[in-house]
CSV table of C-alpha atoms and ligand atoms in Angstrom, one decimal:
chain,number,residue,atom,x,y,z
A,1,MET,CA,-60.0,-38.1,42.1
A,2,GLU,CA,-58.5,-40.8,41.4
A,3,GLU,CA,-57.1,-39.6,37.9
A,4,LYS,CA,-55.4,-36.8,39.9
A,5,LEU,CA,-53.9,-39.1,42.1
A,6,MET,CA,-52.4,-41.3,39.4
A,7,LYS,CA,-51.2,-38.2,37.6
A,8,LYS,CA,-49.5,-37.0,40.9
A,9,LEU,CA,-47.8,-40.5,41.3
A,10,GLU,CA,-46.8,-40.6,37.6
A,11,ALA,CA,-44.9,-36.9,38.2
A,12,GLY,CA,-42.7,-38.7,40.6
A,13,ALA,CA,-43.6,-37.0,43.5
A,14,LEU,CA,-41.8,-39.3,46.0
A,15,ASN,CA,-38.5,-40.8,45.4
A,16,PHE,CA,-39.9,-44.2,46.8
A,17,GLU,CA,-36.1,-45.6,47.1
A,18,ALA,CA,-35.0,-42.9,49.5
A,19,TYR,CA,-37.4,-44.6,52.4
A,20,PHE,CA,-35.5,-47.8,52.4
A,21,SER,CA,-33.2,-48.6,55.0
A,22,GLU,CA,-29.9,-49.8,53.8
A,23,LYS,CA,-30.5,-53.4,54.3
A,24,ALA,CA,-33.7,-53.3,52.2
A,25,LEU,CA,-31.7,-51.6,49.5
A,26,GLY,CA,-29.4,-54.3,49.4
A,27,MET,CA,-32.1,-57.1,49.3
A,28,LYS,CA,-32.7,-58.9,45.6
A,29,ALA,CA,-35.5,-60.3,44.3
A,30,SER,CA,-34.3,-64.2,43.9
A,31,GLU,CA,-33.5,-64.7,40.3
A,32,ILE,CA,-34.9,-68.0,40.0
A,33,ARG,CA,-38.2,-66.4,40.5
A,34,GLU,CA,-37.5,-63.8,37.9
A,35,LEU,CA,-36.4,-66.2,35.5
A,36,LEU,CA,-39.7,-68.6,36.1
A,37,LYS,CA,-41.7,-65.8,35.4
A,38,LEU,CA,-40.5,-66.4,31.6
A,39,VAL,CA,-41.5,-69.5,31.7
A,40,GLU,CA,-44.9,-69.6,33.3
A,41,THR,CA,-46.9,-68.3,30.3
A,42,SER,CA,-45.2,-70.5,27.5
A,43,ASP,CA,-45.6,-74.0,26.7
A,44,VAL,CA,-42.2,-74.6,28.0
A,45,ILE,CA,-41.6,-77.8,29.7
A,46,SER,CA,-40.4,-76.6,33.0
A,47,LEU,CA,-37.7,-78.5,34.9
A,48,ALA,CA,-36.9,-75.3,36.9
A,49,GLY,CA,-39.4,-75.5,39.7
A,50,GLY,CA,-39.3,-76.8,43.0
A,51,LEU,CA,-42.7,-77.5,43.6
A,52,PRO,CA,-44.3,-80.9,44.9
A,53,ALA,CA,-47.0,-82.0,42.6
A,54,PRO,CA,-50.4,-81.4,43.4
A,55,GLU,CA,-51.8,-84.7,42.7
A,56,THR,CA,-49.9,-85.5,45.8
A,57,PHE,CA,-52.0,-83.5,48.3
A,58,PRO,CA,-54.2,-85.7,50.3
A,59,ILE,CA,-57.3,-83.3,49.8
A,60,GLU,CA,-60.2,-85.8,50.9
A,61,THR,CA,-58.0,-86.4,54.2
A,62,ILE,CA,-57.9,-82.5,54.7
A,63,ARG,CA,-61.3,-82.2,53.9
A,64,GLU,CA,-62.4,-84.3,56.6
A,65,ILE,CA,-60.1,-83.3,59.1
A,66,ALA,CA,-60.8,-79.8,58.6
A,67,GLN,CA,-64.3,-80.6,59.2
A,68,GLU,CA,-63.8,-82.5,62.3
A,69,VAL,CA,-61.5,-79.7,63.3
A,70,LEU,CA,-64.1,-77.1,62.8
A,71,GLU,CA,-66.8,-79.0,65.0
A,72,LYS,CA,-64.6,-80.0,67.6
A,73,HIS,CA,-61.9,-77.9,68.0
A,74,ALA,CA,-63.0,-74.5,66.6
A,75,ASP,CA,-62.1,-72.6,69.8
A,76,ARG,CA,-58.4,-73.5,69.8
A,77,ALA,CA,-58.0,-73.6,66.0
A,78,LEU,CA,-59.3,-70.4,65.2
A,79,GLN,CA,-57.9,-68.7,68.0
A,80,TYR,CA,-54.3,-67.1,68.7
A,81,GLY,CA,-51.9,-69.7,69.9
A,82,THR,CA,-48.5,-69.7,71.8
A,83,THR,CA,-45.5,-69.1,70.0
A,84,LYS,CA,-43.9,-72.1,70.4
A,85,GLY,CA,-46.8,-73.7,68.9
A,86,TYR,CA,-49.9,-76.0,69.2
A,87,THR,CA,-48.9,-78.6,71.8
A,88,PRO,CA,-50.6,-81.4,70.8
A,89,LEU,CA,-48.9,-81.1,67.2
A,90,ARG,CA,-45.6,-80.8,69.0
A,91,LEU,CA,-45.9,-83.8,71.1
A,92,ALA,CA,-47.1,-85.5,68.1
A,93,LEU,CA,-44.1,-84.7,66.1
A,94,ALA,CA,-41.9,-85.4,69.1
A,95,GLU,CA,-43.4,-89.0,69.1
A,96,TRP,CA,-43.1,-89.7,65.2
A,97,MET,CA,-39.6,-88.2,65.3
A,98,ARG,CA,-38.5,-90.8,67.8
A,99,LYS,CA,-40.2,-93.6,66.0
A,100,ARG,CA,-39.2,-92.7,62.6
A,101,TYR,CA,-35.5,-91.6,63.1
A,102,ASP,CA,-34.6,-93.2,66.5
A,103,LEU,CA,-34.0,-89.9,68.1
A,104,PRO,CA,-33.6,-89.5,71.5
A,105,MET,CA,-36.3,-86.7,72.3
A,106,SER,CA,-36.2,-86.4,76.1
A,107,LYS,CA,-33.8,-83.4,76.0
A,108,VAL,CA,-34.9,-82.1,72.7
A,109,GLU,CA,-37.8,-79.6,72.5
A,110,ILE,CA,-39.8,-78.7,69.3
A,111,MET,CA,-41.4,-75.6,68.3
A,112,THR,CA,-43.5,-74.8,65.0
A,113,THR,CA,-42.6,-72.3,62.6
A,114,ALA,CA,-44.1,-70.8,59.5
A,115,GLY,CA,-42.5,-73.3,57.0
A,116,SER,CA,-38.6,-74.4,57.7
A,117,GLN,CA,-38.0,-71.1,55.7
A,118,GLN,CA,-39.0,-69.0,58.7
A,119,ALA,CA,-36.8,-71.0,60.9
A,120,LEU,CA,-33.9,-70.2,58.6
A,121,ASP,CA,-34.6,-66.5,59.2
A,122,LEU,CA,-35.0,-67.3,63.0
A,123,ILE,CA,-31.7,-68.8,62.9
A,124,GLY,CA,-30.2,-66.1,61.3
A,125,ARG,CA,-31.8,-63.7,63.7
A,126,VAL,CA,-30.6,-65.5,66.6
A,127,PHE,CA,-27.3,-66.9,65.9
A,128,ILE,CA,-25.4,-64.5,63.2
A,129,ASN,CA,-23.4,-61.3,64.2
A,130,PRO,CA,-22.2,-59.5,61.0
A,131,GLY,CA,-18.7,-61.0,60.1
A,132,ASP,CA,-19.6,-64.2,61.9
A,133,ILE,CA,-18.6,-67.1,59.8
A,134,VAL,CA,-21.3,-69.5,58.4
A,135,ALA,CA,-20.5,-72.8,56.8
A,136,VAL,CA,-22.4,-74.0,53.7
A,137,GLU,CA,-22.5,-76.9,51.4
A,138,ALA,CA,-21.3,-76.0,47.9
A,139,PRO,CA,-23.8,-75.7,46.1
A,140,THR,CA,-26.6,-75.1,48.9
A,141,TYR,CA,-30.0,-74.2,49.0
A,142,LEU,CA,-30.5,-70.7,47.5
A,143,ALA,CA,-33.2,-69.4,50.2
A,144,ALA,CA,-31.2,-70.4,53.2
A,145,LEU,CA,-28.3,-68.3,51.8
A,146,ASN,CA,-30.4,-65.5,51.4
A,147,ALA,CA,-32.2,-65.8,54.5
A,148,PHE,CA,-28.8,-65.6,56.2
A,149,ARG,CA,-27.3,-63.0,54.3
A,150,TYR,CA,-29.7,-60.5,55.8
A,151,TYR,CA,-27.6,-60.6,58.9
A,152,GLU,CA,-24.2,-60.4,57.4
A,153,PRO,CA,-22.3,-63.5,57.9
A,154,ARG,CA,-19.1,-64.3,56.1
A,155,PHE,CA,-19.7,-67.8,54.1
A,156,MET,CA,-17.4,-70.6,54.0
A,157,SER,CA,-18.4,-73.1,51.1
A,158,VAL,CA,-17.6,-76.6,51.8
A,159,PRO,CA,-17.3,-78.8,48.6
A,160,MET,CA,-19.6,-82.0,48.2
A,161,ASP,CA,-19.5,-85.3,46.5
A,162,ASP,CA,-21.8,-88.4,45.8
A,163,ASP,CA,-21.4,-88.7,50.0
A,164,GLY,CA,-22.4,-85.1,50.5
A,165,MET,CA,-20.3,-82.5,52.1
A,166,ILE,CA,-16.6,-83.6,52.0
A,167,THR,CA,-15.8,-83.6,55.9
A,168,ASP,CA,-12.3,-84.0,55.5
A,169,ILE,CA,-12.1,-80.7,53.5
A,170,LEU,CA,-14.3,-79.1,56.3
A,171,GLU,CA,-11.8,-80.2,58.7
A,172,GLU,CA,-8.9,-78.9,56.7
A,173,LYS,CA,-10.7,-75.6,56.5
A,174,LEU,CA,-11.5,-75.6,60.3
A,175,ARG,CA,-7.8,-76.2,61.4
A,176,LYS,CA,-6.7,-73.4,59.2
A,177,LEU,CA,-9.5,-71.2,60.6
A,178,LYS,CA,-8.1,-72.2,64.0
A,179,ALA,CA,-4.6,-71.6,63.6
A,180,GLU,CA,-5.8,-67.9,62.4
A,181,GLY,CA,-7.8,-67.5,65.7
A,182,LYS,CA,-10.9,-68.1,64.2
A,183,LYS,CA,-14.0,-70.6,64.2
A,184,ILE,CA,-17.4,-70.8,62.3
A,185,LYS,CA,-20.5,-70.2,64.5
A,186,PHE,CA,-22.4,-72.8,62.5
A,187,ILE,CA,-22.7,-75.2,59.6
A,188,TYR,CA,-25.8,-75.4,57.4
A,189,THR,CA,-26.6,-78.7,55.8
A,190,VAL,CA,-29.4,-80.1,53.7
A,191,SER,CA,-28.1,-83.6,55.0
A,192,THR,CA,-30.6,-85.8,52.9
A,193,PHE,CA,-31.4,-85.8,49.4
A,194,GLN,CA,-30.1,-82.1,49.2
A,195,ASN,CA,-31.5,-79.4,47.8
A,196,PRO,CA,-29.9,-78.7,44.7
A,197,ALA,CA,-27.6,-81.5,44.5
A,198,GLY,CA,-29.9,-84.6,45.2
A,199,VAL,CA,-27.0,-86.0,47.1
A,200,THR,CA,-27.1,-87.5,50.8
A,201,MET,CA,-24.5,-87.4,53.6
A,202,SER,CA,-23.3,-90.7,54.1
A,203,GLU,CA,-23.4,-92.1,58.1
A,204,GLU,CA,-19.9,-92.1,58.4
A,205,ARG,CA,-19.8,-88.3,57.6
A,206,ARG,CA,-22.7,-87.6,59.6
A,207,LYS,CA,-20.7,-88.7,62.5
A,208,LYS,CA,-17.3,-87.0,61.7
A,209,LEU,CA,-19.4,-83.8,61.4
A,210,VAL,CA,-20.7,-84.1,65.0
A,211,GLU,CA,-17.0,-84.7,65.9
A,212,LEU,CA,-15.8,-81.6,64.4
A,213,ALA,CA,-18.6,-79.7,65.9
A,214,HIS,CA,-17.3,-80.8,69.3
A,215,GLU,CA,-13.7,-80.5,68.5
A,216,TYR,CA,-14.2,-76.9,66.9
A,217,ASP,CA,-17.0,-75.9,69.0
A,218,PHE,CA,-19.7,-74.9,66.2
A,219,ILE,CA,-23.4,-75.7,66.1
A,220,ILE,CA,-24.7,-77.7,63.2
A,221,VAL,CA,-28.2,-76.4,61.5
A,222,GLU,CA,-29.5,-79.8,59.7
A,223,ASP,CA,-32.5,-78.9,57.3
A,224,ASN,CA,-34.3,-82.1,56.3
A,225,PRO,CA,-37.4,-81.4,54.3
A,226,TYR,CA,-36.8,-84.4,51.9
A,227,SER,CA,-35.6,-87.5,53.6
A,228,GLU,CA,-39.3,-89.1,53.7
A,229,LEU,CA,-39.4,-89.3,50.0
A,230,ARG,CA,-36.8,-92.2,49.5
A,231,TYR,CA,-37.5,-94.1,46.5
A,232,SER,CA,-34.5,-96.3,46.5
A,233,GLY,CA,-31.6,-97.2,48.6
A,234,LYS,CA,-31.6,-97.7,52.7
A,235,PRO,CA,-32.8,-95.0,55.2
A,236,VAL,CA,-29.9,-92.9,56.9
A,237,LYS,CA,-30.5,-91.4,60.3
A,238,PRO,CA,-30.6,-87.7,60.7
A,239,VAL,CA,-27.3,-85.8,62.0
A,240,LYS,CA,-29.3,-84.9,65.0
A,241,HIS,CA,-29.4,-88.7,66.0
A,242,PHE,CA,-25.8,-88.9,66.3
A,243,ASP,CA,-25.9,-85.6,68.5
A,244,ASP,CA,-25.3,-85.9,72.1
A,245,GLU,CA,-24.4,-82.5,73.2
A,246,GLY,CA,-27.5,-80.6,71.9
A,247,ARG,CA,-25.2,-79.0,69.1
A,248,VAL,CA,-27.6,-80.0,66.2
A,249,ILE,CA,-30.7,-77.6,65.3
A,250,TYR,CA,-33.1,-79.9,63.3
A,251,LEU,CA,-35.6,-78.2,61.0
A,252,GLY,CA,-38.7,-80.5,59.8
A,253,THR,CA,-41.4,-79.5,57.5
A,254,PHE,CA,-44.9,-80.4,56.2
A,255,SER,CA,-44.1,-78.8,53.0
A,256,LYS,CA,-43.3,-82.2,51.2
A,257,ILE,CA,-45.0,-84.6,53.1
A,258,LEU,CA,-48.5,-82.8,53.4
A,259,ALA,CA,-48.7,-79.5,51.0
A,260,PRO,CA,-46.5,-76.4,51.4
A,261,GLY,CA,-49.7,-74.5,51.4
A,262,PHE,CA,-50.3,-75.1,55.4
A,263,ARG,CA,-47.0,-73.2,56.0
A,264,ILE,CA,-45.8,-75.6,58.8
A,265,GLY,CA,-42.3,-76.5,59.6
A,266,TRP,CA,-40.4,-77.1,63.0
A,267,ILE,CA,-37.3,-77.0,65.1
A,268,ALA,CA,-36.1,-79.6,67.1
A,269,ALA,CA,-33.7,-78.5,69.4
A,270,GLU,CA,-32.3,-78.1,72.9
A,271,PRO,CA,-34.7,-76.0,75.3
A,272,HIS,CA,-32.2,-73.1,75.6
A,273,PHE,CA,-31.9,-72.8,71.9
A,274,ILE,CA,-35.7,-73.1,71.4
A,275,ARG,CA,-36.2,-70.6,74.0
A,276,LYS,CA,-34.4,-67.6,72.3
A,277,ILE,CA,-35.7,-68.6,69.0
A,278,GLU,CA,-39.2,-68.3,70.5
A,279,ILE,CA,-38.6,-64.9,71.8
A,280,ALA,CA,-37.3,-63.9,68.3
A,281,LYS,CA,-40.7,-65.3,66.6
A,282,GLN,CA,-42.7,-63.5,69.2
A,283,ALA,CA,-42.0,-60.2,67.7
A,284,ILE,CA,-42.4,-61.4,64.0
A,285,ASP,CA,-45.8,-63.3,63.8
A,286,LEU,CA,-46.9,-64.0,67.4
A,287,CYS,CA,-47.7,-67.8,66.4
A,288,THR,CA,-47.7,-69.9,63.7
A,289,ASN,CA,-51.2,-70.4,61.5
A,290,THR,CA,-53.2,-72.3,64.2
A,291,PHE,CA,-55.8,-73.6,62.1
A,292,SER,CA,-53.2,-75.0,59.7
A,293,GLN,CA,-51.3,-76.9,63.1
A,294,VAL,CA,-54.5,-78.3,64.5
A,295,ILE,CA,-55.0,-80.1,61.0
A,296,ALA,CA,-51.5,-81.1,61.0
A,297,TRP,CA,-51.8,-82.4,64.4
A,298,LYS,CA,-54.8,-84.5,63.4
A,299,TYR,CA,-52.6,-85.7,59.9
A,300,VAL,CA,-49.8,-86.9,62.3
A,301,ALA,CA,-51.6,-88.0,65.2
A,302,ASP,CA,-54.5,-90.1,63.5
A,303,GLY,CA,-51.6,-91.8,61.3
A,304,HIS,CA,-52.6,-90.1,58.1
A,305,LEU,CA,-48.9,-88.9,57.5
A,306,ASP,CA,-47.4,-92.6,57.8
A,307,ARG,CA,-50.0,-93.8,55.3
A,308,GLN,CA,-49.4,-90.4,53.0
A,309,ILE,CA,-45.7,-91.1,52.5
A,310,PRO,CA,-45.8,-94.4,50.5
A,311,LYS,CA,-48.2,-92.8,48.4
A,312,ILE,CA,-46.3,-89.8,47.7
A,313,ILE,CA,-43.1,-92.2,47.1
A,314,GLU,CA,-44.9,-94.4,44.6
A,315,PHE,CA,-46.3,-91.1,42.7
A,316,TYR,CA,-42.8,-89.4,42.6
A,317,ARG,CA,-40.2,-92.8,41.9
A,318,PRO,CA,-41.5,-93.2,38.0
A,319,ARG,CA,-40.8,-89.8,37.6
A,320,ARG,CA,-37.2,-89.8,39.2
A,321,ASN,CA,-36.7,-93.0,36.9
A,322,ALA,CA,-37.9,-91.1,34.0
A,323,MET,CA,-35.5,-88.4,34.5
A,324,LEU,CA,-32.3,-90.7,35.0
A,325,GLU,CA,-32.9,-92.8,32.4
A,326,ALA,CA,-33.7,-89.6,30.1
A,327,LEU,CA,-30.2,-88.2,30.9
A,328,GLU,CA,-28.5,-91.7,30.1
A,329,GLU,CA,-30.2,-92.1,27.1
A,330,TYR,CA,-29.9,-88.5,25.4
A,331,MET,CA,-27.2,-86.7,27.3
A,332,PRO,CA,-24.0,-86.1,25.1
A,333,GLU,CA,-20.6,-87.1,26.4
A,334,GLY,CA,-18.8,-84.6,29.2
A,335,VAL,CA,-22.1,-84.1,30.6
A,336,LYS,CA,-22.4,-85.6,34.4
A,337,TRP,CA,-25.2,-85.8,36.8
A,338,THR,CA,-26.1,-86.9,40.5
A,339,LYS,CA,-28.4,-90.0,40.7
A,340,PRO,CA,-30.6,-89.1,43.8
A,341,GLU,CA,-32.2,-91.7,45.8
A,342,GLY,CA,-34.8,-89.4,47.0
A,343,GLY,CA,-36.1,-85.9,47.1
A,344,MET,CA,-36.9,-83.9,44.2
A,345,PHE,CA,-33.8,-82.6,42.3
A,346,VAL,CA,-31.1,-84.0,39.8
A,347,TRP,CA,-27.7,-81.9,39.6
A,348,VAL,CA,-26.1,-81.5,36.1
A,349,THR,CA,-22.5,-80.6,35.6
A,350,LEU,CA,-21.4,-79.7,32.0
A,351,PRO,CA,-17.7,-79.1,30.7
A,352,GLU,CA,-15.7,-76.2,32.3
A,353,GLY,CA,-16.2,-73.2,30.3
A,354,ILE,CA,-19.9,-73.7,29.6
A,355,ASP,CA,-22.2,-71.0,31.6
A,356,THR,CA,-25.4,-72.6,31.9
A,357,LYS,CA,-26.8,-68.7,32.5
A,358,MET,CA,-25.8,-68.1,29.0
A,359,THR,CA,-27.6,-71.0,27.5
A,360,PHE,CA,-30.7,-70.8,29.5
A,361,GLU,CA,-32.1,-68.4,26.9
A,362,LYS,CA,-31.3,-71.4,24.0
A,363,ALA,CA,-32.8,-73.7,26.2
A,364,ILE,CA,-36.1,-71.6,26.4
A,365,ALA,CA,-35.8,-71.2,22.7
A,366,LYS,CA,-36.0,-75.3,22.4
A,367,GLY,CA,-38.8,-75.4,25.0
A,368,VAL,CA,-37.3,-76.7,28.4
A,369,ALA,CA,-36.2,-74.7,31.4
A,370,TYR,CA,-33.6,-75.6,34.2
A,371,VAL,CA,-32.3,-73.6,37.1
A,372,PRO,CA,-29.0,-72.2,36.1
A,373,GLY,CA,-26.5,-73.5,39.1
A,374,GLU,CA,-24.5,-70.2,39.9
A,375,ALA,CA,-26.6,-68.8,42.7
A,376,PHE,CA,-26.6,-72.0,44.7
A,377,PHE,CA,-22.8,-71.3,45.3
A,378,ALA,CA,-22.2,-68.7,48.2
A,379,GLU,CA,-19.2,-67.3,46.1
A,380,ARG,CA,-21.1,-67.2,42.7
A,381,ASN,CA,-18.0,-68.9,41.3
A,382,VAL,CA,-19.2,-72.0,39.6
A,383,LYS,CA,-20.8,-71.5,36.2
A,384,ASN,CA,-21.4,-74.8,34.5
A,385,THR,CA,-23.8,-76.6,36.6
A,386,MET,CA,-27.7,-76.5,36.8
A,387,ARG,CA,-30.7,-78.0,38.6
A,388,LEU,CA,-33.3,-80.1,37.2
A,389,ASN,CA,-36.6,-80.8,39.2
A,390,PHE,CA,-38.3,-84.0,38.6
A,391,THR,CA,-41.5,-84.1,40.7
A,392,TYR,CA,-43.6,-81.4,39.2
A,393,VAL,CA,-43.8,-82.7,35.6
A,394,PRO,CA,-45.2,-86.2,34.4
A,395,GLU,CA,-42.8,-88.7,32.8
A,396,ASP,CA,-43.6,-88.3,29.2
A,397,LYS,CA,-42.8,-84.7,29.7
A,398,ILE,CA,-40.0,-85.0,31.5
A,399,ARG,CA,-38.4,-87.3,28.8
A,400,GLU,CA,-39.1,-84.6,26.0
A,401,GLY,CA,-37.6,-82.3,28.4
A,402,ILE,CA,-34.3,-84.1,28.8
A,403,LYS,CA,-34.4,-84.9,25.1
A,404,ARG,CA,-34.6,-81.0,24.2
A,405,LEU,CA,-31.8,-80.2,27.0
A,406,ALA,CA,-29.5,-82.4,25.7
A,407,GLU,CA,-29.9,-80.9,22.0
A,408,VAL,CA,-29.1,-77.5,23.6
A,409,LEU,CA,-26.2,-78.9,25.3
A,410,GLU,CA,-24.7,-80.9,22.5
A,411,GLU,CA,-24.7,-77.9,20.4
A,412,GLU,CA,-23.0,-75.9,23.0
A,413,ILE,CA,-20.3,-78.3,23.9
A,414,LYS,CA,-19.6,-78.9,20.0
A,415,GLY,CA,-19.1,-75.2,20.2
B,1,PLP,C1,-33.6,-77.4,51.7
B,1,PLP,C2,-34.9,-76.3,51.9
B,1,PLP,N1,-35.0,-75.9,53.1
B,1,PLP,C3,-36.2,-75.4,53.3
B,1,PLP,C4,-37.2,-75.0,52.7
B,1,PLP,C5,-38.4,-74.4,52.7
B,1,PLP,O1,-39.5,-75.1,53.2
B,1,PLP,P1,-40.6,-74.7,53.5
B,1,PLP,O2,-41.8,-74.6,52.7
B,1,PLP,O3,-40.9,-75.4,55.1
B,1,PLP,O4,-40.8,-73.4,54.3
B,1,PLP,C6,-37.1,-75.9,51.2
B,1,PLP,C7,-38.2,-75.8,50.1
B,1,PLP,O5,-38.0,-75.9,49.0
B,1,PLP,C8,-35.9,-76.4,50.9
B,1,PLP,O6,-35.6,-77.0,49.9
């Protein structure tokens, strides 16, 4: 029977492609994931991934909490929950954000999501009409571009420097649009320790961004998975802190401060926005994983989160330092890179004319992998950049990886 079926399938009985929607036909697998498949099997040092180090997962704490949850809260934890999320967790997060970020939470509501990635999709669903202009940083988080793309916006890129998005350039662009009778729907920013660039928007620019949102009437989506991972420098308040109109939709996640496998993120925004996003989520998954949420609630409410963050920082800081030192030591002239005070990534810029997609295979041959930068730009118009991750690989491997990469780049620059 099985053989018969196989034969039928092989004979191409169905034209599978013909059944997909036009939108599905337009979807493409993330290039990075495709590239990374090349790396997984070999002994290449991968500075390409974006994963937290598994050594930072608080396994014992999770074991204890899970045990307690099953003993005392199984009726809630194993049941469907409300779409907005497990209320004790939502309250604990509100309190944690108030304390941690000095955020006035009284007018803000929190809902939980399946990671902040789901929040990005929900935001696309709720706010983007085809043709709407969505402003993004250049470069920006690739999977946000992909989540939004499904809803067919037009992207407007805003360049960055070491202080994050250059708000003066944004202002110029907004002014031009206004002269044409147009405006943007929202701006998406990864405000702190940006993925992929590693830079942080200055406080001055945060204030300016909120002012511009008021003046030109748009909303701000602030995606903040990394701000707790600070290895040096002074903390900055989220953009949301400077928002007194309800224009900022804030996204948080447990992925980098607990473990990404829990798939829990949250949205903190005006109740009006939350209500609509909640309706959109209902049709997708009814509710976020309840068992994970109850564990996350205990993790926050019992103070484990506050105790865990310094441990993660101590674990990553030497890795960040090792990468910055190795770049300094090995990189040839003409190569520039960002110096992140936190997060997971360093962004490298090579001399004009070098295409990091073309050098990728040479790097693999030398035993090191990175992510070519092109896909992080909405217009895919910048070729000479790359993203390096410093959280997953130990210090000695980071040093060796950078040394190998520097050799490849030196040859490339010499031509
Ligand atoms: C900027 C940014 N936003 C969102 C996400 C998605 O995170 P989550 O695991 O919460 O879905 C990531 C993950 O790497 C990210 O870097």
